[in-house]
Coordinates of C-alpha atoms in Angstrom, one line a residue:
Chain A
M1 CA 18.3 20.5 -20.6
K2 CA 17.5 22.0 -17.2
F3 CA 16.1 25.0 -19.0
I4 CA 13.7 22.9 -21.2
L5 CA 12.6 21.0 -18.1
I6 CA 11.8 24.1 -16.1
S7 CA 9.9 25.7 -19.1
L8 CA 7.9 22.6 -19.5
I9 CA 6.9 22.5 -15.8
L10 CA 6.1 26.2 -15.9
A11 CA 3.9 25.7 -18.9
F12 CA 2.1 22.9 -17.2
A13 CA 1.6 25.0 -14.1
I14 CA 0.1 27.8 -16.2
A15 CA -2.1 25.4 -18.2
A16 CA -3.3 23.3 -15.3
P17 CA -6.4 25.3 -14.4
L18 CA -7.5 25.0 -18.1
I19 CA -7.2 21.2 -17.9
W20 CA -8.9 20.7 -14.6
T21 CA -11.6 23.2 -14.8
T22 CA -13.8 22.7 -11.7
D23 CA -13.7 25.3 -8.9
Y24 CA -12.8 22.6 -6.4
W25 CA -9.6 21.7 -8.3
H26 CA -8.7 25.3 -8.6
H27 CA -9.1 25.5 -4.9
L28 CA -6.7 22.6 -4.4
M29 CA -4.2 24.3 -6.8
V30 CA -4.3 27.5 -4.7
L31 CA -3.7 25.4 -1.6
A32 CA -0.8 23.5 -3.3
A33 CA 0.9 26.8 -4.1
I34 CA 0.4 28.2 -0.6
Y35 CA 1.6 24.9 1.0
A36 CA 4.7 25.0 -1.3
I37 CA 5.6 28.4 0.0
V38 CA 5.3 27.3 3.6
A39 CA 7.4 24.2 2.9
L40 CA 10.0 26.3 1.1
G41 CA 10.3 28.3 4.4
L42 CA 10.8 25.1 6.4
N43 CA 13.6 24.1 3.9
F44 CA 15.7 27.0 5.3
T45 CA 15.6 25.7 8.9
L46 CA 15.3 22.0 8.5
G47 CA 16.5 21.3 5.0
L48 CA 19.5 23.6 4.8
T49 CA 20.5 24.4 8.4
G50 CA 19.4 21.1 10.0
Q51 CA 17.4 22.7 12.7
L52 CA 14.3 20.6 13.4
S53 CA 11.5 23.1 13.7
L54 CA 7.9 21.9 14.2
A55 CA 6.3 25.4 14.5
Q56 CA 5.9 26.1 10.8
A57 CA 2.0 26.0 11.1
A58 CA 2.2 28.5 13.9
F59 CA 4.2 31.0 11.7
W60 CA 1.7 30.4 9.0
G61 CA -1.1 31.2 11.4
I62 CA 0.6 34.3 12.7
G63 CA 0.8 35.5 9.1
A64 CA -2.8 34.6 8.4
Y65 CA -4.1 36.4 11.5
T66 CA -1.9 39.5 11.1
S67 CA -3.2 40.0 7.5
A68 CA -6.8 39.1 8.3
L69 CA -7.0 41.4 11.4
L70 CA -5.4 44.4 9.5
T71 CA -7.8 44.1 6.6
V72 CA -11.0 43.1 8.4
R73 CA -10.7 45.2 11.6
H74 CA -8.7 48.1 10.3
E75 CA -9.9 48.0 6.8
L76 CA -6.4 48.3 5.4
S77 CA -5.4 47.0 1.9
F78 CA -4.2 43.5 1.3
W79 CA -0.9 45.1 0.1
I80 CA -0.4 46.4 3.6
G81 CA -1.6 43.2 5.3
L82 CA 0.8 41.0 3.3
P83 CA 4.1 42.7 4.2
A84 CA 2.9 43.2 7.8
A85 CA 2.2 39.5 7.9
A86 CA 5.6 38.7 6.6
A87 CA 7.2 41.1 9.1
V88 CA 5.3 40.0 12.2
S89 CA 5.9 36.4 11.4
A90 CA 9.6 36.9 10.7
L91 CA 9.9 38.7 14.1
F92 CA 8.5 35.6 15.8
G93 CA 10.8 33.5 13.7
I94 CA 13.8 35.4 15.0
L95 CA 12.5 35.0 18.6
L96 CA 12.2 31.3 18.1
G97 CA 15.7 31.2 16.6
F98 CA 17.3 32.2 19.9
P99 CA 16.7 28.9 21.7
S100 CA 18.5 27.2 18.8
F101 CA 21.8 28.7 20.0
K102 CA 21.9 26.3 22.9
L103 CA 19.5 23.6 21.9
S104 CA 19.6 21.0 19.2
G105 CA 17.8 17.9 18.1
H106 CA 15.0 16.8 20.3
Y107 CA 15.3 19.7 22.7
L108 CA 14.8 22.2 19.9
A109 CA 12.0 20.2 18.4
M110 CA 10.2 20.2 21.7
T111 CA 10.7 23.9 22.2
T112 CA 9.2 24.6 18.7
I113 CA 6.3 22.3 19.4
G114 CA 5.7 24.1 22.7
F115 CA 5.8 27.5 20.8
G116 CA 3.3 26.2 18.3
I117 CA 0.9 24.9 21.0
I118 CA 1.1 28.2 22.9
V119 CA 0.4 30.2 19.7
R120 CA -2.7 28.1 19.0
L121 CA -3.9 28.5 22.6
V122 CA -3.5 32.3 22.3
L123 CA -5.4 32.3 19.0
Q124 CA -8.1 30.2 20.6
N125 CA -8.5 32.1 23.9
E126 CA -7.6 35.7 23.4
T127 CA -11.1 36.4 21.9
D128 CA -10.8 40.2 22.0
L129 CA -7.7 40.1 19.8
T130 CA -8.2 37.0 17.5
G131 CA -11.9 36.3 17.6
G132 CA -11.3 33.1 19.6
A133 CA -12.6 29.7 18.4
D134 CA -15.0 31.4 16.0
G135 CA -12.1 32.7 13.9
I136 CA -12.3 35.6 11.5
A137 CA -14.7 35.8 8.7
G138 CA -15.2 38.1 5.7
I139 CA -11.5 38.5 4.8
P140 CA -11.5 40.6 1.6
A141 CA -10.1 39.3 -1.7
P142 CA -7.0 41.1 -2.8
T143 CA -6.9 43.5 -5.7
L144 CA -4.1 43.8 -8.2
L145 CA -4.0 46.8 -10.5
G146 CA -7.7 47.4 -10.2
F147 CA -8.7 43.7 -10.8
D148 CA -10.4 41.8 -8.0
I149 CA -8.8 38.4 -7.4
D150 CA -12.0 37.0 -6.2
D151 CA -12.2 33.4 -7.5
N152 CA -10.0 30.4 -7.1
R153 CA -8.7 30.4 -10.7
K154 CA -7.5 34.0 -10.5
F155 CA -6.1 33.4 -7.1
Y156 CA -4.2 30.4 -8.4
Y157 CA -2.3 32.5 -10.9
F158 CA -1.8 35.2 -8.2
A159 CA -0.4 32.6 -5.7
L160 CA 1.7 31.0 -8.5
G161 CA 3.3 34.3 -9.1
F162 CA 4.4 34.5 -5.5
L163 CA 5.5 30.9 -5.5
I164 CA 7.7 31.4 -8.6
L165 CA 9.2 34.6 -7.2
L166 CA 9.8 33.0 -3.8
S167 CA 11.3 29.8 -5.3
I168 CA 13.8 31.9 -7.3
V169 CA 14.7 33.9 -4.1
A170 CA 15.1 30.5 -2.3
L171 CA 17.4 29.2 -5.0
K172 CA 19.5 32.4 -4.9
I173 CA 19.8 32.3 -1.1
Q174 CA 20.7 28.6 -1.2
H175 CA 23.6 29.3 -3.6
S176 CA 24.7 32.5 -1.8
R177 CA 27.2 32.9 1.0
A178 CA 24.3 32.6 3.5
G179 CA 23.1 29.4 1.9
R180 CA 26.6 27.8 2.1
A181 CA 26.8 28.9 5.8
F182 CA 23.4 27.2 6.5
Q183 CA 24.7 24.0 5.0
A184 CA 28.0 24.2 6.8
I185 CA 26.1 24.5 10.1
R186 CA 24.0 21.4 9.2
E187 CA 27.0 19.3 8.2
N188 CA 29.2 20.1 11.2
E189 CA 28.6 23.1 13.5
M190 CA 32.1 22.9 15.0
A191 CA 33.9 22.9 11.6
A192 CA 31.6 25.7 10.4
S193 CA 32.5 27.8 13.4
A194 CA 36.2 27.0 12.9
T195 CA 36.0 28.3 9.3
G196 CA 34.6 31.6 10.5
V197 CA 30.8 31.1 10.1
N198 CA 28.9 33.1 12.7
I199 CA 26.7 30.2 13.7
N200 CA 24.2 32.0 15.9
R201 CA 23.7 34.8 13.3
Y202 CA 23.0 32.4 10.5
K203 CA 20.7 30.2 12.6
L204 CA 18.7 33.4 13.3
I205 CA 18.6 34.3 9.6
A206 CA 17.4 30.8 8.7
F207 CA 14.6 31.0 11.3
M208 CA 13.7 34.4 10.0
F209 CA 13.4 33.3 6.4
S210 CA 11.5 30.3 7.4
A211 CA 8.9 32.4 9.3
L212 CA 8.9 35.1 6.6
Y213 CA 7.9 32.6 3.9
A214 CA 5.3 31.1 6.2
G215 CA 4.0 34.6 7.0
I216 CA 3.5 35.4 3.3
A217 CA 1.8 32.1 2.7
G218 CA -0.4 32.7 5.7
S219 CA -1.6 36.1 4.3
L220 CA -2.3 34.4 0.9
Y221 CA -4.2 31.7 2.7
A222 CA -6.4 34.1 4.7
H223 CA -7.3 36.1 1.6
S224 CA -8.0 33.1 -0.6
A225 CA -10.1 31.3 2.0
G226 CA -11.9 34.4 3.3
Y227 CA -12.2 32.7 6.7
I228 CA -9.7 31.5 9.2
S229 CA -9.9 29.7 12.6
P230 CA -7.3 28.4 15.1
D231 CA -7.9 24.8 14.2
T232 CA -6.1 25.2 10.8
F233 CA -2.8 26.1 12.4
S234 CA -2.3 23.0 14.5
F235 CA 0.7 20.8 15.4
D236 CA -0.6 18.2 13.0
Q237 CA -0.4 20.8 10.2
S238 CA 3.3 21.4 11.1
V239 CA 3.9 17.7 10.8
I240 CA 2.3 17.7 7.3
F241 CA 4.7 20.5 6.3
L242 CA 7.5 18.4 7.6
V243 CA 6.3 15.4 5.6
M244 CA 6.1 17.5 2.5
L245 CA 9.7 18.5 2.8
V246 CA 11.0 15.1 3.6
L247 CA 8.9 13.3 1.0
G248 CA 10.1 15.7 -1.8
G249 CA 13.7 15.9 -0.7
S250 CA 14.8 18.0 2.2
G251 CA 17.5 20.5 1.3
S252 CA 16.4 21.0 -2.3
V253 CA 14.0 23.7 -3.6
Y254 CA 12.7 21.4 -6.4
G255 CA 12.2 18.5 -4.0
T256 CA 10.3 20.7 -1.6
L257 CA 8.0 21.8 -4.4
I258 CA 7.4 18.2 -5.5
G259 CA 6.6 17.2 -1.9
A260 CA 4.2 20.0 -1.3
I261 CA 2.3 19.4 -4.5
L262 CA 2.1 15.6 -4.0
I263 CA 0.9 15.8 -0.5
T264 CA -1.8 18.3 -1.4
F265 CA -3.2 16.2 -4.3
L266 CA -2.6 12.7 -2.8
P267 CA -6.0 12.6 -1.0
E268 CA -7.7 13.2 -4.3
W269 CA -5.9 10.4 -6.1
L270 CA -6.4 8.0 -3.2
R271 CA -10.1 8.7 -2.8
F272 CA -10.9 5.0 -3.2
L273 CA -9.3 4.4 0.2
K274 CA -12.1 6.3 1.9
S275 CA -11.7 6.4 5.7
Y276 CA -8.4 4.5 5.5
Y277 CA -6.7 7.3 3.6
M278 CA -5.0 8.8 6.7
A279 CA -3.9 5.3 7.9
V280 CA -2.3 4.5 4.5
Y281 CA -0.7 8.0 4.5
G282 CA 0.9 7.3 7.9
A283 CA 2.1 3.9 6.7
G284 CA 3.5 5.6 3.6
V285 CA 5.5 8.0 5.7
L286 CA 6.9 5.1 7.7
L287 CA 7.8 3.1 4.6
M288 CA 9.3 6.0 2.9
M289 CA 11.7 6.6 5.8
I290 CA 12.8 3.0 5.5
F291 CA 13.2 2.7 1.7
L292 CA 13.6 6.3 0.4
P293 CA 15.1 8.5 3.1
T294 CA 16.4 11.2 0.7
G295 CA 12.9 11.8 -0.8
I296 CA 11.7 11.8 -4.3
W297 CA 14.3 14.4 -5.4
G298 CA 17.1 12.3 -3.9
L299 CA 15.9 9.3 -5.9
L300 CA 15.7 11.3 -9.2
E301 CA 19.2 12.6 -8.6
M302 CA 20.5 9.1 -7.9
I303 CA 18.9 7.9 -11.2
Q304 CA 20.4 10.8 -13.1
E305 CA 23.8 9.9 -11.6
R306 CA 23.5 6.4 -12.8
I307 CA 22.5 7.4 -16.3
I308 CA 24.7 10.4 -17.0
G309 CA 27.5 9.2 -14.7
R310 CA 27.9 12.7 -13.4
P311 CA 26.6 13.5 -9.9
G312 CA 23.9 16.1 -9.9
E313 CA 23.2 18.6 -7.1
V314 CA 23.5 15.5 -4.9
L315 CA 21.0 15.6 -2.0
P316 CA 22.8 15.4 1.3
P317 CA 21.5 12.7 3.6
L318 CA 19.4 13.8 6.6
E319 CA 21.8 13.9 9.4
R320 CA 21.5 14.2 13.1
P321 CA 21.4 18.0 13.5
G322 CA 24.2 19.6 15.4
E323 CA 26.3 16.5 15.8
P324 CA 29.4 15.8 13.7
R325 CA 29.2 12.5 11.7
K326 CA 30.8 9.8 13.6
A327 CA 32.2 8.2 10.5
E328 CA 34.0 11.4 9.5
L329 CA 35.5 11.9 12.9
S330 CA 37.1 8.5 13.0
V331 CA 37.9 7.9 9.3
G332 CA 38.7 11.4 8.2
A333 CA 36.8 13.4 5.6
K334 CA 35.6 10.4 3.6
K335 CA 32.1 10.9 2.4
Chain B
M1 CA -7.2 29.9 48.1
D2 CA -7.7 28.0 51.4
F3 CA -5.4 25.2 52.4
I4 CA -7.9 22.4 51.8
T5 CA -8.5 23.5 48.2
F6 CA -4.7 23.8 47.7
L7 CA -4.2 20.3 49.1
Q8 CA -6.9 18.9 46.8
L9 CA -5.3 20.5 43.8
V10 CA -1.9 19.2 44.7
I11 CA -3.3 15.6 45.1
S12 CA -5.1 15.7 41.8
G13 CA -2.1 17.3 40.2
L14 CA 0.2 14.6 41.6
A15 CA -2.2 11.9 40.1
M16 CA -2.1 13.5 36.7
G17 CA 1.7 14.0 37.2
A18 CA 2.1 10.3 37.9
I19 CA 0.6 9.5 34.5
Y20 CA 3.0 12.0 32.9
A21 CA 5.8 10.4 34.8
L22 CA 4.9 6.9 33.6
V23 CA 4.8 8.1 30.0
A24 CA 8.0 10.2 30.4
L25 CA 9.7 7.0 31.7
G26 CA 8.6 5.2 28.5
F27 CA 10.2 8.1 26.5
V28 CA 13.4 8.1 28.5
L29 CA 14.0 4.3 28.5
I30 CA 13.6 4.2 24.7
Y31 CA 15.8 7.2 24.4
N32 CA 18.5 5.8 26.6
A33 CA 18.4 2.5 24.7
V34 CA 18.4 3.7 21.1
G35 CA 19.0 7.5 21.2
I36 CA 15.7 8.5 19.5
V37 CA 12.6 10.2 20.8
N38 CA 9.5 8.1 20.0
F39 CA 6.9 10.6 18.7
A40 CA 4.3 7.7 18.8
Q41 CA 4.5 7.4 22.6
G42 CA 1.1 9.0 22.9
E43 CA -0.3 6.0 20.9
F44 CA 1.1 3.8 23.6
I45 CA -1.7 5.2 25.8
M46 CA -4.4 5.5 23.2
I47 CA -4.2 1.9 21.9
P48 CA -4.4 0.2 25.3
A49 CA -7.3 2.4 26.3
F50 CA -9.2 1.2 23.2
F51 CA -8.1 -2.4 23.9
G52 CA -9.5 -2.0 27.4
I53 CA -12.9 -0.8 26.1
T54 CA -13.1 -3.8 23.8
A55 CA -12.2 -6.2 26.6
L56 CA -14.5 -4.6 29.3
V57 CA -17.4 -3.2 27.3
T58 CA -17.6 -5.3 24.2
W59 CA -16.6 -8.6 25.6
H60 CA -17.8 -8.1 29.2
L61 CA -14.7 -9.7 30.6
P62 CA -14.2 -9.4 34.4
V63 CA -11.7 -6.7 35.3
P64 CA -8.6 -8.8 36.3
I65 CA -8.8 -10.8 33.0
A66 CA -9.5 -7.7 30.9
Y67 CA -6.6 -5.8 32.4
S68 CA -4.2 -8.7 32.0
L69 CA -5.3 -9.1 28.4
V70 CA -4.7 -5.5 27.7
L71 CA -1.2 -5.6 29.2
A72 CA -0.4 -8.8 27.3
A73 CA -1.6 -7.2 24.1
M74 CA 0.6 -4.2 24.8
A75 CA 3.7 -6.4 25.2
V76 CA 3.0 -7.8 21.7
F77 CA 2.3 -4.3 20.5
G78 CA 5.6 -2.9 21.8
L79 CA 7.5 -5.7 20.0
V80 CA 5.7 -5.2 16.7
F81 CA 6.2 -1.5 17.0
E82 CA 9.9 -1.9 17.5
L83 CA 10.2 -4.3 14.5
I84 CA 8.4 -2.0 12.2
A85 CA 9.1 1.6 13.2
Y86 CA 12.6 1.3 14.7
Y87 CA 14.5 -1.9 13.7
P88 CA 14.7 -1.2 9.9
L89 CA 16.0 2.3 10.7
R90 CA 18.4 1.3 13.5
N91 CA 21.5 2.6 11.8
R92 CA 20.0 5.8 10.4
P93 CA 20.5 9.3 11.9
F94 CA 18.0 10.9 14.2
L95 CA 15.6 12.7 11.8
P96 CA 14.4 9.7 9.6
V97 CA 13.7 7.7 12.8
V98 CA 11.7 10.6 14.3
I99 CA 9.7 10.9 11.2
S100 CA 9.1 7.2 10.9
T101 CA 7.7 7.3 14.5
I102 CA 5.5 10.2 13.4
G103 CA 4.3 8.1 10.5
A104 CA 3.6 5.3 12.9
S105 CA 1.6 7.6 15.1
I106 CA -0.6 8.8 12.2
L107 CA -1.1 5.2 11.1
L108 CA -2.1 4.0 14.6
K109 CA -4.4 7.0 15.3
N110 CA -6.3 6.4 12.0
L111 CA -6.5 2.7 12.3
A112 CA -8.0 3.2 15.8
Q113 CA -10.6 5.6 14.4
N114 CA -11.5 3.1 11.7
I115 CA -11.8 0.3 14.3
W116 CA -13.4 2.0 17.2
G117 CA -15.1 5.0 15.5
A118 CA -14.7 8.7 15.9
I119 CA -17.1 9.2 18.8
P120 CA -15.4 9.6 22.2
L121 CA -15.9 6.5 24.3
R122 CA -16.1 6.1 28.1
F123 CA -13.8 3.7 29.8
P124 CA -15.5 2.1 32.8
G125 CA -13.4 2.8 35.9
L126 CA -13.1 0.8 39.0
F127 CA -14.5 3.5 41.3
E128 CA -16.5 5.7 38.9
T129 CA -16.6 9.1 40.7
G130 CA -16.2 7.8 44.3
T131 CA -14.4 10.2 46.6
L132 CA -12.7 9.7 50.0
N133 CA -13.7 12.4 52.5
L134 CA -11.0 13.2 55.1
G135 CA -12.4 16.0 57.3
G136 CA -13.4 18.2 54.4
L137 CA -10.6 17.1 52.1
R138 CA -12.1 15.2 49.2
I139 CA -9.9 13.0 47.2
G140 CA -11.0 11.1 44.1
L141 CA -10.6 7.3 44.5
Q142 CA -9.3 7.0 41.0
H143 CA -6.6 9.6 41.8
L144 CA -5.6 7.5 44.9
L145 CA -5.4 4.4 42.7
I146 CA -3.2 6.2 40.2
L147 CA -0.8 7.3 42.9
G148 CA -0.8 3.9 44.7
V149 CA -0.2 1.9 41.5
T150 CA 2.5 4.2 40.3
V151 CA 4.5 3.9 43.5
I152 CA 4.2 0.1 43.4
L153 CA 5.2 0.1 39.8
L154 CA 8.3 2.3 40.4
I155 CA 9.4 0.0 43.2
L156 CA 9.0 -3.0 40.9
Q157 CA 10.9 -1.2 38.2
Y158 CA 13.8 -0.4 40.6
L159 CA 14.0 -4.0 41.6
L160 CA 13.9 -5.1 37.9
F161 CA 16.7 -2.8 36.9
E162 CA 19.0 -3.1 40.0
K163 CA 18.4 -6.6 41.2
T164 CA 17.8 -8.8 38.2
L165 CA 20.2 -9.9 35.6
I166 CA 17.9 -9.0 32.7
G167 CA 17.5 -5.5 34.1
K168 CA 21.2 -5.1 34.4
K169 CA 21.6 -6.3 30.8
M170 CA 19.1 -3.7 29.7
Q171 CA 21.0 -1.0 31.6
A172 CA 24.3 -2.1 30.1
T173 CA 22.8 -1.9 26.6
A174 CA 21.5 1.6 27.3
Q175 CA 24.9 2.8 28.6
D176 CA 27.1 1.4 25.8
K177 CA 25.8 -0.9 23.1
Q178 CA 29.1 -1.9 21.7
T179 CA 30.7 -2.8 25.0
A180 CA 27.5 -4.6 26.1
R181 CA 27.7 -6.7 22.9
L182 CA 31.3 -7.5 23.5
M183 CA 30.3 -8.8 26.9
G184 CA 27.9 -11.2 25.2
I185 CA 24.7 -9.4 25.9
P186 CA 22.2 -9.8 23.1
T187 CA 21.7 -6.1 22.6
N188 CA 19.0 -6.3 20.0
K189 CA 16.9 -8.4 22.3
M190 CA 17.4 -6.0 25.1
I191 CA 16.3 -3.1 22.9
A192 CA 13.2 -5.1 22.0
L193 CA 12.6 -5.7 25.7
T194 CA 12.9 -2.0 26.3
F195 CA 10.2 -1.2 23.7
I196 CA 8.0 -3.9 25.3
Y197 CA 8.5 -2.4 28.8
S198 CA 7.8 1.1 27.5
A199 CA 4.6 -0.2 25.9
L200 CA 3.6 -1.9 29.2
L201 CA 4.2 1.4 31.0
G202 CA 1.8 3.0 28.5
G203 CA -0.7 0.2 29.1
V204 CA -0.7 0.8 32.9
A205 CA -0.9 4.5 32.4
A206 CA -3.9 4.0 30.1
L207 CA -5.7 1.7 32.4
L208 CA -5.3 4.2 35.2
V209 CA -6.1 7.4 33.4
A210 CA -8.7 6.4 30.7
P211 CA -11.6 6.3 33.3
I212 CA -11.1 10.0 33.9
L213 CA -10.6 11.1 30.3
N214 CA -12.6 10.6 27.1
V215 CA -11.1 7.8 24.9
T216 CA -10.5 9.1 21.4
K217 CA -7.8 8.7 18.8
D218 CA -6.3 12.0 19.9
M219 CA -6.2 11.3 23.6
G220 CA -2.5 10.3 23.7
G221 CA -0.9 13.2 21.8
P222 CA -1.3 16.0 24.5
I223 CA -0.3 13.6 27.3
A224 CA 2.8 12.4 25.4
L225 CA 3.8 16.0 24.6
K226 CA 3.5 17.0 28.3
A227 CA 5.3 13.9 29.4
F228 CA 8.1 14.6 26.9
S229 CA 8.3 18.2 28.3
S230 CA 8.3 16.8 31.8
S231 CA 11.2 14.5 31.0
I232 CA 13.2 17.5 29.7
I233 CA 12.2 19.6 32.6
G234 CA 13.4 16.9 35.0
G235 CA 16.6 16.4 33.0
F236 CA 16.4 14.3 29.8
G237 CA 17.8 10.8 30.0
S238 CA 17.5 10.6 33.8
I239 CA 15.0 8.2 35.3
P240 CA 14.4 10.1 38.6
G241 CA 14.3 13.3 36.5
A242 CA 11.4 11.9 34.4
I243 CA 9.4 10.9 37.5
L244 CA 10.0 14.2 39.4
G245 CA 9.5 16.2 36.2
G246 CA 6.2 14.5 35.6
L247 CA 4.9 15.1 39.2
F248 CA 6.1 18.7 39.0
V249 CA 4.3 19.4 35.8
G250 CA 1.2 17.7 37.0
V251 CA 1.0 19.9 40.2
I252 CA 1.9 23.2 38.5
E253 CA -0.7 22.4 35.8
A254 CA -3.4 21.7 38.4
I255 CA -2.7 24.9 40.3
A256 CA -2.2 27.2 37.3
G257 CA -5.3 25.6 35.7
K258 CA -7.3 26.8 38.6
Y259 CA -6.6 30.4 37.7
Y260 CA -6.1 30.3 34.0
S261 CA -8.2 27.4 32.9
A262 CA -8.0 28.4 29.2
Y263 CA -4.2 27.9 29.2
T264 CA -4.0 24.7 31.2
D265 CA -2.7 22.8 28.2
G266 CA 0.0 25.4 27.7
V267 CA 1.4 25.4 31.2
A268 CA 3.8 22.5 30.6
F269 CA 5.3 24.3 27.6
F270 CA 5.7 27.6 29.4
V271 CA 7.6 25.8 32.1
L272 CA 9.6 23.9 29.5
I273 CA 10.7 27.0 27.6
A274 CA 11.6 28.8 30.9
V275 CA 13.6 25.8 32.1
L276 CA 15.4 25.4 28.7
L277 CA 16.3 29.1 28.6
F278 CA 17.6 29.3 32.2
R279 CA 18.7 25.8 33.1
P280 CA 19.0 23.8 29.9
Q281 CA 20.3 20.7 31.7
G282 CA 16.9 20.4 33.4
I283 CA 16.3 20.5 37.1
F284 CA 18.0 17.3 37.9
G285 CA 19.9 16.6 34.7
E286 CA 23.4 16.7 33.4
R287 CA 24.5 19.2 30.7
I288 CA 22.5 18.9 27.4
A289 CA 25.6 19.5 25.3
E290 CA 26.9 16.1 26.4
K291 CA 23.7 14.3 25.2
A292 CA 22.1 16.2 22.5

């Protein structure tokens, strides 16, 4: 059943550029794939480990700038720029992981917001290093086995390849020892620590993966757009990544993919709202938190549970990070 | 830097810091009452600034009437905000509520842009650019007004919380909702009042600061983030901490901005990260572990 569903979705993803044939739609598909990779990264910190990070756009930007600077200024290949982007971004991720040892909830959120704002100020003001507000232009298209990936349709398949690979890796990690450690930290830090989970180490690993994914996506973005500027990597963009994750279903790879794709294409489907689109989008986020706090994937799993009577990979509710559930403390381990 | 320049920077820094302090108070009061951080607090400044422009510029109302109208509208706004963005989620954990306030913020910003347009507007101030000259020391009259009003407001707030029954009920609700309810205090009403008061603080801050800024849909965000940092720097959850943290950030920002003008907007966050790493309870606060 699951196998058929996944094959169908894959077939659709591969056929999509042949159904919507304009360059503009191909461009959106590239964006959707890239956003999905960034959101998958955020799923490690927020979704699995329960650490509210609002710096995802900054990691994305660090990746994009690293790759762009190496290929434009030093004329290196994309295949050096991409791993370099992932590495530099992951390094910053580890750096931002350290405050999470002591801080949780709002404090950690504010630290990550501060980090994001400082990164953007550096991109904007260190003109010698980053090109300042003008950004960097003329970023070359990547080549793969001698083929130039120079239009949006080719780039879509290229990015889709990365997305599929990174989704599989994310699933593997989620169901590995590390993934269970992440979730243990989210559910109850104290209990996780008591059962021998090295909390600080796994928090750092979660932040590293989150930044690593964002860095890879940043490199892909830079080389598909050909031009980057600091404005793209703003706090508002971090919020959009957060909304993607929560709309789809925080904590689930499939949910994250759904969220990223929906949020990318929603403006197109809601064109008729014109200038009211963003207002409706805000209202939608608000209403969703009231009526659908576990996201679309959570809803689908609930329906599946009703029909089959067997619980699926039940989506855990979004809990206050770092704080044991009050109900469990008083009533025992009743869920 | 000579002493006069330094003093001028300190005074203008204190004025901006007073605004951060008012907004930080708004954060802290809501946080103490319901345990969430309101990410739409910036819109509590942006909305009254636009209200003020409508009352003063579009309707040509005299200043006292216009200002009163703005504050009355903000009281209603605070209540409506509570009913929509907080009340339905009152029993949910922290993250959904935070995201719902983020949604409210996106909604408000874009409604404002649709109503008042995307072009930055000018808010007519009481003193325009008048300055007071004290033997070479030039102080902006608007800055003096900000400081004066903030001091009066803080005294009034002290009287409200310490000397009136309703203030004590609000405090009791913030300290322990369940016990307060057992004592017969209508806690839901007190929470609504807290939101209204927080919106009023935003309204006052907006009337004071809008004349020296451009009024746009995005004007509130940076102020709110800096105010939030200030309240953590001062010690989150503490009212004196929010005020002192706000003033501290305002002054540091003014002085640092003189030398590194490009990074003015980052100063608050550099200080924040330094404080969180070396003294996580904030300068005046209790330990975070007890409140996080």
